[in-house]
């Protein structure tokens, strides 16, 4: 067995921490110049380092002749490509340029953003830690923008709006629009510019999700306990979903065994969610890496340009049960005159396709208009439009958010509008 | 019986005749140039006539479209909003039916004016039951009476009949007194029997009606 010739290593490598722990919970350490891989590989002669200093690697990697005698050579030395290969990947350089990333963000870190923990469980070489930083930044910036711009949004709609901006499916779309391709299978030989992840649900480790696990989490799936909306504002994650992985019901498993078509559909959905999660983690990791390398302002500008600038039709997230009653209660709560439905115009009343335009008035003020093929539908629609107009009130898209105060020389903070809450 | 048997083939023959008559293409009285001239509609006068005096005028003539829900009505603006604070902006966003010079206030609870005054110039109101002016005319004894009657003979004293007798809404009757369980089950059984007699067309129509209602509330219609 070959030994690592420490005499060949430069002083810089020797002074760096040589016994990095292999625990997955270790936080990101930027000063790390050399890390021993996981316990199973610590006897390998080659050294994998996460460093932005290129010459140091040439010292660390043994000469080509020594590799032939390596008994471990038959199996790949590492699960993901070595960081120094980042410098020679055209795909990676193109991605760096396409996103207009600052030169402070090195290509080695960008490679690391593209390695999912399911491909490489070593936390020093996958994007898990960067993605955690990025996801907390993303949810903070998205939620403050939504809450300040739409202060009256109901909580359920706010959760869905959060998901539409910063949810896994939305971020996966962003990653695909950046032109991030996935490798067919993860491995050390693939181009570092390709996203690497494993579709095997049991492979590697999963991303950590930020949120509060409920005390009764074990019983939620078993007894189908109710999760109220007000408890979701405090517990659970930023989209109002539970943090723990849901336990499948054993009876449902039996049903699935009997229905192969449904089982196949479910498996396909599971694969799609894994794929989306891996793509989304890249976006989160890039945001996190930008925050660490280039600072807060660059990360905020990046999120504004790539995430918050996307158009989400908030109007379509609403769903009502009793719009007329809700509007009447709103008017009573706010001290407006009770709403009255009035017929603004109509055509073809006795025909097969009539159209009625109904307006909802409070006193002499028009609150909402709706069209429909029957008087009742038009009235309900007008009520829904009036309610949407109430809930979608916005003080303007250029209102300052709390994070704007972090920059130097910010003007004095003026309190934003805070609404008293939903109607029903 | 005889007359119907005779009349039926005659009617179908006539129907066939008329159907054939419509399928025969007849030349329209309008020539190509006449049709073109008829469809050549002059533009809106706002586009052609230059405004008198001032030439720096913006012509705003948008096509008819559904109003956007992102245009918050004046009444829904909070007091701190600049659109409410500045008088010029308030006038710009005011309702066309508002009396001149008045800006709607958020706390106009006093509705003492008569309905004829208030409705002057407004479009006609739709006749939907509303709880705009509750009368509170039923007493505690009345409610006890409602409960007694309903418990006595729920088949005779239905919700509808009680509402008519006490001159109140059906919702109020259901709030006062729920139906006994066996009566409810009886009604459900009756409804099931009625539904069982429905054919395929009516069943489908009912299902689609429910779907339309769901789509309406989700804003897809």
Coordinates of C-alpha atoms in Angstrom, one line a residue:
Chain A
X1 CA 0.0 0.0 0.0
X2 CA 1.3 3.4 -1.0
X3 CA 1.6 6.1 1.6
X4 CA 0.9 9.7 1.1
X5 CA 4.2 11.4 0.8
X6 CA 3.8 14.3 3.1
X7 CA 7.2 15.6 2.2
X8 CA 5.9 16.5 -1.2
X9 CA 3.1 18.7 0.2
X10 CA 3.7 22.3 0.5
X11 CA 3.7 24.1 3.8
X12 CA 0.3 25.5 3.1
X13 CA -1.3 22.1 2.9
X14 CA 0.4 20.9 6.0
X15 CA -0.6 23.8 8.1
X16 CA -4.3 23.4 7.1
X17 CA -6.4 21.1 9.1
X18 CA -5.5 17.6 8.0
X19 CA -8.0 15.7 10.0
X20 CA -11.3 17.1 8.9
X21 CA -14.2 15.3 10.6
X22 CA -16.4 13.2 8.3
X23 CA -19.6 14.1 10.1
X24 CA -22.3 15.3 7.8
X25 CA -23.4 18.1 10.1
X26 CA -20.1 20.0 9.9
X27 CA -20.7 23.6 8.8
X28 CA -19.1 25.1 5.8
X29 CA -15.6 26.1 6.5
X30 CA -14.1 28.3 3.9
X31 CA -10.6 28.3 5.2
X32 CA -10.5 24.6 4.6
X33 CA -7.7 23.8 2.1
X34 CA -7.5 20.2 2.5
X35 CA -10.0 17.6 3.7
X36 CA -9.7 13.9 4.1
X37 CA -12.6 12.1 2.5
X38 CA -15.0 10.0 4.4
X39 CA -13.7 7.2 6.7
X40 CA -14.0 4.5 4.1
X41 CA -11.6 6.3 1.8
X42 CA -9.1 7.8 4.2
X43 CA -6.4 5.3 3.1
X44 CA -6.5 6.4 -0.5
X45 CA -3.4 8.0 -1.7
X46 CA -4.9 10.9 -3.7
X47 CA -6.1 13.9 -1.9
X48 CA -9.3 15.8 -2.8
X49 CA -9.2 19.5 -1.7
X50 CA -11.8 22.2 -1.8
X51 CA -9.5 25.1 -2.6
X52 CA -9.4 28.1 -4.9
X53 CA -5.6 28.0 -5.0
X54 CA -4.8 26.0 -8.2
X55 CA -1.0 25.2 -7.7
X56 CA -1.6 23.5 -4.4
X57 CA -3.4 20.7 -6.1
X58 CA -0.5 19.8 -8.4
X59 CA 1.5 19.2 -5.3
X60 CA -1.1 17.1 -3.6
X61 CA -1.9 14.7 -6.5
X62 CA 0.7 12.0 -6.9
X63 CA 2.6 11.6 -10.1
X64 CA 0.8 9.6 -12.9
X65 CA 3.3 6.7 -12.6
X66 CA 2.4 6.0 -9.0
X67 CA -1.3 5.5 -9.8
X68 CA -0.6 2.3 -11.7
X69 CA 0.4 0.5 -8.5
X70 CA -2.7 1.6 -6.7
X71 CA -4.8 -1.4 -5.6
X72 CA -7.8 0.9 -5.3
X73 CA -7.6 2.0 -8.9
X74 CA -10.2 -0.4 -10.2
X75 CA -13.0 1.4 -8.3
X76 CA -13.4 5.2 -8.8
X77 CA -11.6 7.1 -6.1
X78 CA -14.3 9.7 -5.4
X79 CA -18.0 9.9 -6.0
X80 CA -17.8 13.3 -7.7
X81 CA -15.3 15.1 -9.9
X82 CA -12.3 16.7 -8.3
X83 CA -12.6 20.5 -7.8
X84 CA -9.5 21.3 -9.9
X85 CA -11.3 19.9 -12.9
X86 CA -13.7 22.9 -12.7
X87 CA -11.0 25.1 -14.2
X88 CA -11.0 23.1 -17.4
X89 CA -14.8 22.7 -17.9
X90 CA -16.2 24.9 -20.7
X91 CA -19.8 24.1 -19.5
X92 CA -19.0 25.5 -16.1
X93 CA -17.3 28.6 -17.4
X94 CA -20.3 29.2 -19.7
X95 CA -22.7 28.9 -16.8
X96 CA -20.6 31.3 -14.7
X97 CA -20.6 33.8 -17.5
X98 CA -24.3 33.3 -18.4
X99 CA -25.4 34.1 -14.9
X100 CA -23.0 37.1 -14.7
X101 CA -21.6 35.8 -11.5
X102 CA -18.9 37.9 -10.0
X103 CA -15.3 36.7 -10.3
X104 CA -15.2 36.5 -6.5
X105 CA -17.3 33.3 -6.8
X106 CA -14.7 30.8 -8.0
X107 CA -15.5 28.0 -10.4
X108 CA -14.6 25.4 -7.8
X109 CA -17.5 26.5 -5.7
X110 CA -19.8 26.6 -8.7
X111 CA -18.9 22.9 -9.3
X112 CA -19.8 22.1 -5.7
X113 CA -23.2 23.8 -6.2
X114 CA -23.9 21.2 -8.9
X115 CA -23.2 18.1 -6.7
X116 CA -26.3 16.9 -4.8
X117 CA -25.8 15.1 -1.5
X118 CA -27.4 12.0 -3.1
X119 CA -24.4 11.9 -5.5
X120 CA -21.7 12.6 -2.9
X121 CA -22.5 12.4 0.8
X122 CA -19.4 14.2 1.9
X123 CA -20.6 17.7 3.1
X124 CA -17.3 19.3 2.0
X125 CA -18.0 18.4 -1.6
X126 CA -21.7 18.6 -2.1
X127 CA -24.1 21.6 -2.1
X128 CA -26.1 20.7 1.1
X129 CA -24.6 23.4 3.3
X130 CA -24.6 26.1 0.6
X131 CA -28.3 25.2 -0.3
X132 CA -29.3 25.6 3.3
X133 CA -27.8 29.1 3.5
X134 CA -29.4 29.9 0.1
X135 CA -32.8 28.5 1.0
X136 CA -33.0 30.6 4.2
X137 CA -32.0 33.7 2.2
X138 CA -34.5 32.9 -0.5
X139 CA -37.4 32.4 1.8
X140 CA -36.6 35.5 3.8
X141 CA -36.4 37.8 0.8
X142 CA -39.5 36.3 -0.9
X143 CA -41.6 36.4 2.2
X144 CA -40.7 40.0 3.1
X145 CA -41.4 41.1 -0.4
X146 CA -44.8 39.4 -0.5
X147 CA -45.8 40.6 3.0
X148 CA -44.8 44.2 2.3
X149 CA -46.2 44.4 -1.3
X150 CA -49.4 42.6 -0.5
X151 CA -50.2 43.2 3.2
X152 CA -53.7 41.8 3.0
X153 CA -53.0 38.4 1.5
X154 CA -54.7 35.5 3.4
X155 CA -52.3 33.1 5.0
X156 CA -53.2 30.2 2.7
X157 CA -52.6 32.3 -0.4
X158 CA -49.4 33.6 1.0
X159 CA -48.1 30.1 1.5
X160 CA -48.9 29.2 -2.1
X161 CA -47.4 32.5 -3.3
X162 CA -44.2 31.6 -1.5
X163 CA -44.3 28.2 -3.1
X164 CA -44.8 29.8 -6.5
X165 CA -41.8 32.0 -6.1
X166 CA -39.4 29.9 -4.1
X167 CA -40.8 26.4 -4.0
X168 CA -38.9 23.4 -5.4
X169 CA -40.9 23.3 -8.7
X170 CA -40.4 27.0 -9.4
X171 CA -36.7 26.9 -8.5
X172 CA -36.3 23.8 -10.7
X173 CA -37.7 25.8 -13.6
X174 CA -35.2 28.5 -12.9
X175 CA -32.4 26.1 -12.9
X176 CA -33.5 24.6 -16.2
X177 CA -33.8 28.1 -17.7
X178 CA -30.2 28.7 -16.7
X179 CA -29.3 25.7 -18.9
X180 CA -28.3 23.3 -16.2
X181 CA -28.1 19.8 -17.6
X182 CA -28.1 16.7 -15.5
X183 CA -25.6 13.9 -15.8
X184 CA -26.9 10.5 -16.7
X185 CA -25.4 9.1 -13.5
X186 CA -23.2 10.6 -10.9
X187 CA -19.5 9.8 -10.9
X188 CA -16.0 11.2 -10.8
X189 CA -15.6 11.2 -14.6
X190 CA -18.6 13.4 -15.6
X191 CA -18.1 17.0 -16.7
X192 CA -18.1 19.2 -13.6
X193 CA -20.6 21.5 -15.4
X194 CA -23.4 18.9 -15.2
X195 CA -25.7 18.5 -12.3
X196 CA -25.1 15.3 -10.5
X197 CA -27.7 13.5 -8.4
X198 CA -29.0 10.0 -7.9
X199 CA -32.7 9.1 -8.5
X200 CA -32.4 6.3 -6.0
X201 CA -34.5 7.4 -3.0
X202 CA -32.1 5.4 -0.7
X203 CA -28.9 6.9 -2.1
X204 CA -26.7 9.2 -0.1
X205 CA -28.2 11.8 2.2
X206 CA -31.1 14.2 1.8
X207 CA -31.1 18.0 2.0
X208 CA -31.8 19.4 5.4
X209 CA -35.0 21.4 5.4
X210 CA -35.5 24.3 7.7
X211 CA -38.7 24.3 9.8
X212 CA -40.2 23.2 13.1
X213 CA -41.1 19.6 13.5
X214 CA -44.4 19.2 15.4
X215 CA -44.5 17.4 18.6
X216 CA -47.3 15.2 17.3
X217 CA -45.6 14.5 14.0
X218 CA -45.7 10.8 14.5
X219 CA -49.5 10.9 14.8
X220 CA -50.3 13.3 12.0
X221 CA -50.2 10.6 9.3
X222 CA -51.5 7.8 11.4
X223 CA -54.6 9.6 12.6
X224 CA -54.8 12.2 10.0
X225 CA -54.9 15.0 12.5
X226 CA -55.9 18.4 11.4
X227 CA -53.2 21.0 10.8
X228 CA -54.8 24.4 11.3
X229 CA -53.7 27.4 9.3
X230 CA -52.8 29.4 12.4
X231 CA -50.5 26.7 13.7
X232 CA -48.8 26.5 10.3
X233 CA -47.7 30.1 10.6
X234 CA -45.5 29.1 13.6
X235 CA -44.8 25.4 13.0
X236 CA -43.9 23.6 9.8
X237 CA -41.8 25.0 7.0
X238 CA -42.1 28.3 5.0
X239 CA -44.7 26.8 2.6
X240 CA -46.9 25.5 5.4
X241 CA -45.9 21.9 4.8
X242 CA -44.7 19.4 7.4
X243 CA -41.0 19.0 7.8
X244 CA -41.0 15.3 8.5
X245 CA -41.2 12.8 5.7
X246 CA -44.8 11.5 5.6
X247 CA -45.3 7.9 6.7
X248 CA -47.1 5.9 4.1
X249 CA -50.2 4.1 5.4
X250 CA -49.6 0.3 5.3
X251 CA -53.1 -0.2 3.9
X252 CA -52.4 2.1 1.0
X253 CA -49.3 0.1 0.3
X254 CA -51.5 -3.0 -0.1
X255 CA -53.8 -1.1 -2.4
X256 CA -50.8 0.0 -4.5
X257 CA -49.6 -3.6 -4.8
X258 CA -53.0 -4.4 -6.3
X259 CA -53.0 -1.5 -8.7
X260 CA -49.7 -1.4 -10.8
X261 CA -50.8 1.6 -12.9
X262 CA -51.2 3.8 -9.8
X263 CA -48.0 2.5 -8.3
X264 CA -46.1 3.4 -11.5
X265 CA -47.7 6.9 -11.5
X266 CA -46.7 7.4 -7.9
X267 CA -43.1 6.2 -8.6
X268 CA -42.9 8.6 -11.6
X269 CA -44.1 11.5 -9.4
X270 CA -41.5 10.5 -6.8
X271 CA -38.8 10.6 -9.4
X272 CA -40.0 13.9 -10.7
X273 CA -39.9 15.4 -7.2
X274 CA -36.4 14.1 -6.6
X275 CA -35.3 15.7 -9.9
X276 CA -37.0 19.0 -9.1
X277 CA -35.5 19.0 -5.6
X278 CA -32.0 18.4 -7.0
X279 CA -32.4 21.2 -9.6
X280 CA -33.9 23.6 -7.0
X281 CA -31.0 22.9 -4.6
X282 CA -28.6 24.2 -7.3
X283 CA -30.4 27.6 -7.4
X284 CA -30.4 27.7 -3.6
X285 CA -26.7 26.7 -3.5
X286 CA -25.7 29.4 -6.0
X287 CA -27.5 32.0 -3.9
X288 CA -25.8 30.7 -0.8
X289 CA -22.4 30.7 -2.5
X290 CA -22.9 34.2 -3.8
X291 CA -23.8 35.3 -0.2
X292 CA -20.6 33.8 1.2
X293 CA -18.2 34.8 -1.6
X294 CA -19.6 38.1 -2.8
X295 CA -21.6 39.4 0.1
X296 CA -25.1 40.3 1.0
X297 CA -25.8 42.9 -1.6
X298 CA -24.8 40.7 -4.5
X299 CA -26.9 37.9 -3.2
X300 CA -30.0 40.1 -2.7
X301 CA -29.5 41.6 -6.2
X302 CA -29.2 38.1 -7.7
X303 CA -32.4 36.9 -5.9
X304 CA -34.3 40.1 -7.1
X305 CA -33.1 39.5 -10.7
X306 CA -33.7 35.8 -10.9
X307 CA -36.5 34.9 -8.5
X308 CA -38.5 37.9 -7.4
X309 CA -38.7 39.3 -11.0
X310 CA -40.7 36.3 -12.1
X311 CA -44.4 36.9 -12.7
X312 CA -46.8 35.1 -10.5
X313 CA -50.5 35.6 -11.1
X314 CA -51.6 36.0 -7.5
X315 CA -55.2 36.4 -8.6
X316 CA -55.4 32.8 -9.6
X317 CA -54.3 31.4 -6.3
X318 CA -57.7 32.4 -4.7
X319 CA -60.5 30.0 -4.1
X320 CA -63.7 30.9 -2.3
X321 CA -66.5 29.0 -0.6
X322 CA -69.1 31.7 0.2
X323 CA -68.0 34.9 -1.5
X324 CA -71.2 36.8 -1.0
X325 CA -71.2 36.1 2.7
X326 CA -67.5 36.9 3.0
X327 CA -68.0 40.2 1.3
X328 CA -71.0 41.1 3.5
X329 CA -68.9 40.3 6.6
X330 CA -66.0 42.4 5.2
X331 CA -68.3 45.4 4.7
X332 CA -69.7 45.0 8.2
X333 CA -66.3 44.7 9.7
X334 CA -64.9 47.8 7.9
X335 CA -68.1 49.8 8.5
X336 CA -69.0 50.1 4.8
X337 CA -72.6 50.1 3.7
X338 CA -73.8 46.5 3.0
X339 CA -73.0 45.3 -0.5
X340 CA -75.8 45.4 -3.1
X341 CA -75.7 43.6 -6.5
X342 CA -76.7 45.8 -9.4
X343 CA -77.2 44.9 -13.0
X344 CA -74.8 47.0 -15.1
X345 CA -75.6 45.6 -18.5
X346 CA -76.9 42.4 -20.2
X347 CA -77.4 40.9 -23.5
X348 CA -79.4 37.9 -24.8
X349 CA -81.4 37.3 -21.7
X350 CA -83.9 35.0 -23.5
X351 CA -81.2 33.4 -25.7
X352 CA -79.1 30.3 -25.2
X353 CA -75.9 32.3 -24.4
X354 CA -76.8 35.3 -22.3
X355 CA -74.2 37.6 -20.7
X356 CA -74.9 39.6 -17.6
X357 CA -72.6 42.2 -16.1
X358 CA -73.2 42.7 -12.4
X359 CA -71.6 45.2 -10.2
X360 CA -71.4 45.1 -6.4
X361 CA -72.0 48.4 -4.8
X362 CA -71.5 49.6 -1.3
X363 CA -73.5 52.7 -1.1
X364 CA -72.6 54.6 -4.2
X365 CA -69.1 53.0 -4.7
X366 CA -68.5 50.2 -7.1
X367 CA -66.5 47.5 -5.4
X368 CA -66.3 44.8 -8.1
X369 CA -67.7 43.8 -11.5
X370 CA -68.3 40.3 -12.8
X371 CA -69.7 38.8 -16.0
X372 CA -71.5 35.5 -16.2
X373 CA -74.1 33.5 -18.1
X374 CA -76.6 33.7 -15.3
X375 CA -77.4 36.4 -12.9
X376 CA -76.3 34.3 -9.9
X377 CA -72.9 33.4 -11.5
X378 CA -72.3 37.0 -12.4
X379 CA -73.1 38.2 -8.9
X380 CA -70.8 35.5 -7.3
X381 CA -68.1 36.5 -9.7
X382 CA -68.5 40.2 -8.9
X383 CA -68.3 39.4 -5.2
X384 CA -65.1 37.3 -5.7
X385 CA -63.6 40.2 -7.8
X386 CA -64.4 42.6 -5.0
X387 CA -62.8 40.3 -2.4
X388 CA -59.8 39.9 -4.6
X389 CA -59.5 43.6 -5.0
X390 CA -59.5 43.9 -1.2
X391 CA -57.0 41.1 -0.6
X392 CA -54.7 42.2 -3.4
X393 CA -54.3 45.7 -2.2
X394 CA -50.7 46.8 -2.7
X395 CA -49.1 50.0 -1.6
X396 CA -46.9 49.8 -4.7
X397 CA -44.2 47.5 -6.0
X398 CA -41.4 50.0 -5.0
X399 CA -42.1 49.9 -1.2
X400 CA -39.0 49.4 0.8
X401 CA -38.6 46.1 2.5
X402 CA -36.8 45.6 5.9
X403 CA -33.7 44.1 4.3
X404 CA -33.2 47.4 2.5
X405 CA -32.3 48.9 5.8
X406 CA -29.2 46.7 6.0
X407 CA -27.4 48.7 3.3
X408 CA -25.1 51.6 4.3
X409 CA -26.7 55.1 4.4
X410 CA -30.3 53.9 4.1
X411 CA -33.0 56.4 4.8
X412 CA -35.0 56.3 8.0
X413 CA -37.5 53.4 8.1
X414 CA -41.1 54.3 7.6
X415 CA -43.5 51.8 8.9
X416 CA -45.3 49.7 6.3
X417 CA -49.0 49.1 6.2
X418 CA -50.0 46.1 8.3
X419 CA -53.5 44.7 7.9
X420 CA -55.7 43.4 10.7
X421 CA -56.2 40.0 9.0
X422 CA -58.5 37.9 6.9
X423 CA -62.2 38.3 6.9
X424 CA -63.5 34.8 7.8
Chain B
X1 CA -105.3 8.8 -33.4
X2 CA -106.0 8.6 -37.1
X3 CA -105.3 12.3 -37.6
X4 CA -101.9 12.1 -35.8
X5 CA -100.9 9.1 -37.9
X6 CA -101.6 11.0 -41.0
X7 CA -100.2 14.3 -39.9
X8 CA -96.8 12.8 -38.9
X9 CA -95.5 11.8 -42.4
X10 CA -96.8 15.1 -43.8
X11 CA -95.0 17.1 -41.2
X12 CA -91.7 15.3 -41.7
X13 CA -92.1 15.8 -45.5
X14 CA -92.6 19.5 -45.0
X15 CA -89.6 19.6 -42.6
X16 CA -87.5 17.8 -45.3
X17 CA -88.6 20.3 -47.8
X18 CA -87.7 23.3 -45.7
X19 CA -84.3 21.7 -44.8
X20 CA -83.5 21.2 -48.4
X21 CA -84.5 24.7 -49.1
X22 CA -82.0 26.1 -46.7
X23 CA -79.1 24.0 -47.9
X24 CA -79.5 25.4 -51.5
X25 CA -76.9 28.2 -51.7
X26 CA -78.4 31.4 -52.9
X27 CA -76.4 34.3 -54.2
X28 CA -76.5 37.2 -51.7
X29 CA -77.8 40.5 -52.9
X30 CA -74.5 42.1 -51.8
X31 CA -71.6 42.2 -54.1
X32 CA -68.0 42.0 -52.9
X33 CA -67.6 45.8 -53.1
X34 CA -70.9 46.4 -51.3
X35 CA -69.8 44.1 -48.5
X36 CA -66.5 45.8 -48.3
X37 CA -68.1 49.2 -48.1
X38 CA -70.5 48.0 -45.5
X39 CA -67.7 46.7 -43.3
X40 CA -65.6 49.8 -43.7
X41 CA -66.4 51.5 -40.4
X42 CA -65.1 55.0 -39.7
X43 CA -62.7 55.3 -36.8
X44 CA -63.7 56.8 -33.6
X45 CA -64.0 60.6 -33.9
X46 CA -61.5 61.0 -31.1
X47 CA -58.8 59.7 -33.5
X48 CA -59.6 61.9 -36.4
X49 CA -60.7 65.3 -35.1
X50 CA -57.9 67.3 -33.5
X51 CA -58.9 68.6 -30.0
X52 CA -59.9 72.3 -30.0
X53 CA -57.3 74.7 -28.7
X54 CA -54.8 72.4 -26.9
X55 CA -53.0 69.9 -29.2
X56 CA -51.2 68.2 -26.3
X57 CA -54.0 65.9 -25.4
X58 CA -53.7 62.3 -24.6
X59 CA -56.4 60.2 -26.3
X60 CA -57.4 57.4 -24.0
X61 CA -59.9 55.1 -25.7
X62 CA -59.3 51.6 -24.4
X63 CA -61.2 48.6 -25.7
X64 CA -63.9 47.1 -23.5
X65 CA -62.2 44.8 -21.1
X66 CA -62.9 43.2 -17.7
X67 CA -61.6 45.5 -14.9
X68 CA -58.4 44.3 -13.2
X69 CA -58.6 43.2 -9.6
X70 CA -55.3 45.0 -9.0
X71 CA -57.1 48.3 -9.3
X72 CA -58.2 48.6 -5.7
X73 CA -61.5 50.5 -5.3
X74 CA -61.2 53.9 -3.6
X75 CA -63.2 52.6 -0.6
X76 CA -60.8 49.7 0.0
X77 CA -57.7 51.9 0.2
X78 CA -56.3 52.3 3.8
X79 CA -56.2 55.7 5.3
X80 CA -52.4 55.8 5.0
X81 CA -52.4 55.3 1.2
X82 CA -51.3 58.2 -0.9
X83 CA -54.2 57.6 -3.4
X84 CA -56.5 58.5 -0.6
X85 CA -54.5 61.2 1.1
X86 CA -54.0 63.4 -2.0
X87 CA -57.2 65.1 -3.2
X88 CA -56.3 65.0 -6.9
X89 CA -55.6 61.4 -6.9
X90 CA -58.8 60.7 -4.9
X91 CA -60.8 62.5 -7.5
X92 CA -59.1 60.5 -10.3
X93 CA -60.0 57.2 -8.6
X94 CA -63.5 58.2 -7.4
X95 CA -66.6 56.3 -8.4
X96 CA -68.5 57.8 -11.3
X97 CA -71.8 57.6 -9.3
X98 CA -70.4 59.4 -6.3
X99 CA -72.0 62.8 -5.6
X100 CA -69.7 65.5 -6.8
X101 CA -67.3 66.8 -4.2
X102 CA -67.6 63.9 -1.9
X103 CA -64.8 61.5 -1.4
X104 CA -65.9 58.1 0.0
X105 CA -65.0 57.6 3.6
X106 CA -64.1 54.3 5.1
X107 CA -66.4 54.8 8.1
X108 CA -69.7 55.7 6.6
X109 CA -71.8 53.7 8.9
X110 CA -74.8 56.1 8.9
X111 CA -77.2 54.7 6.4
X112 CA -80.2 56.8 7.5
X113 CA -81.0 58.1 4.0
X114 CA -84.0 56.6 2.4
X115 CA -83.4 54.0 -0.3
X116 CA -84.9 56.1 -3.0
X117 CA -82.3 58.9 -2.4
X118 CA -79.4 56.5 -2.2
X119 CA -80.3 54.6 -5.4
X120 CA -80.9 57.7 -7.6
X121 CA -78.8 57.3 -10.7
X122 CA -77.5 53.9 -9.8
X123 CA -78.1 50.8 -12.0
X124 CA -81.1 48.6 -10.9
X125 CA -80.5 46.3 -7.9
X126 CA -80.9 42.6 -8.4
X127 CA -83.6 40.8 -6.4
X128 CA -81.4 38.5 -4.3
X129 CA -82.3 37.9 -0.6
X130 CA -80.0 39.8 1.5
X131 CA -79.7 40.5 5.2
X132 CA -79.2 44.2 4.7
X133 CA -81.9 45.4 7.1
X134 CA -82.6 42.8 9.7
X135 CA -85.9 43.4 11.4
X136 CA -85.4 41.4 14.6
X137 CA -89.1 40.9 14.8
X138 CA -89.2 37.4 16.3
X139 CA -89.3 37.1 20.1
X140 CA -88.1 34.4 22.4
X141 CA -91.7 33.0 22.5
X142 CA -91.8 32.8 18.8
X143 CA -88.6 30.8 18.7
X144 CA -90.0 28.4 21.3
X145 CA -93.1 28.1 19.2
X146 CA -91.0 27.3 16.1
X147 CA -89.2 24.6 18.0
X148 CA -92.4 23.1 19.4
X149 CA -94.0 22.9 15.9
X150 CA -91.0 21.4 14.3
X151 CA -90.6 18.8 17.0
X152 CA -94.3 18.0 16.9
X153 CA -94.6 17.2 13.2
X154 CA -91.5 17.9 11.1
X155 CA -93.3 16.6 8.0
X156 CA -96.1 19.1 8.2
X157 CA -94.1 22.0 9.6
X158 CA -91.3 22.0 7.1
X159 CA -88.6 24.7 7.1
X160 CA -90.3 26.5 4.2
X161 CA -93.7 26.5 5.8
X162 CA -92.4 27.7 9.1
X163 CA -90.5 30.5 7.4
X164 CA -93.7 31.6 5.7
X165 CA -95.7 31.5 8.9
X166 CA -93.2 33.5 10.9
X167 CA -92.2 35.8 8.0
X168 CA -88.5 35.1 8.4
X169 CA -85.8 33.4 6.3
X170 CA -85.3 29.7 6.0
X171 CA -81.8 30.0 7.4
X172 CA -83.2 31.5 10.6
X173 CA -85.5 28.5 11.0
X174 CA -82.6 26.0 10.6
X175 CA -80.6 28.0 13.1
X176 CA -83.5 27.8 15.6
X177 CA -84.2 24.2 15.3
X178 CA -82.4 21.3 13.5
X179 CA -84.5 18.6 12.0
X180 CA -84.9 15.4 14.0
X181 CA -82.6 12.7 12.8
X182 CA -85.2 10.3 11.5
X183 CA -86.9 13.1 9.6
X184 CA -83.6 13.9 8.0
X185 CA -83.0 10.3 7.0
X186 CA -86.5 10.1 5.6
X187 CA -85.9 13.2 3.5
X188 CA -82.6 11.7 2.3
X189 CA -84.2 8.4 1.3
X190 CA -86.9 10.3 -0.6
X191 CA -84.2 12.3 -2.4
X192 CA -82.3 9.1 -3.3
X193 CA -85.5 7.6 -4.7
X194 CA -85.9 10.7 -6.9
X195 CA -82.3 10.6 -8.0
X196 CA -82.6 6.9 -8.9
X197 CA -85.3 7.8 -11.4
X198 CA -83.0 10.3 -13.2
X199 CA -81.8 9.2 -16.6
X200 CA -78.2 9.6 -17.9
X201 CA -78.8 13.0 -19.4
X202 CA -80.1 14.6 -16.2
X203 CA -77.5 12.9 -14.0
X204 CA -74.7 14.3 -16.2
X205 CA -76.3 17.7 -16.2
X206 CA -76.3 17.8 -12.4
X207 CA -72.8 16.6 -12.2
X208 CA -71.6 19.3 -14.6
X209 CA -73.6 21.9 -12.8
X210 CA -71.6 21.0 -9.6
X211 CA -68.4 21.1 -11.6
X212 CA -69.2 24.6 -13.0
X213 CA -69.9 25.9 -9.5
X214 CA -66.5 24.6 -8.3
X215 CA -64.8 26.1 -11.3
X216 CA -66.5 29.4 -10.6
X217 CA -65.3 29.5 -7.0
X218 CA -61.8 28.7 -8.1
X219 CA -61.9 31.5 -10.6
X220 CA -61.6 29.3 -13.7
X221 CA -64.9 30.3 -15.3

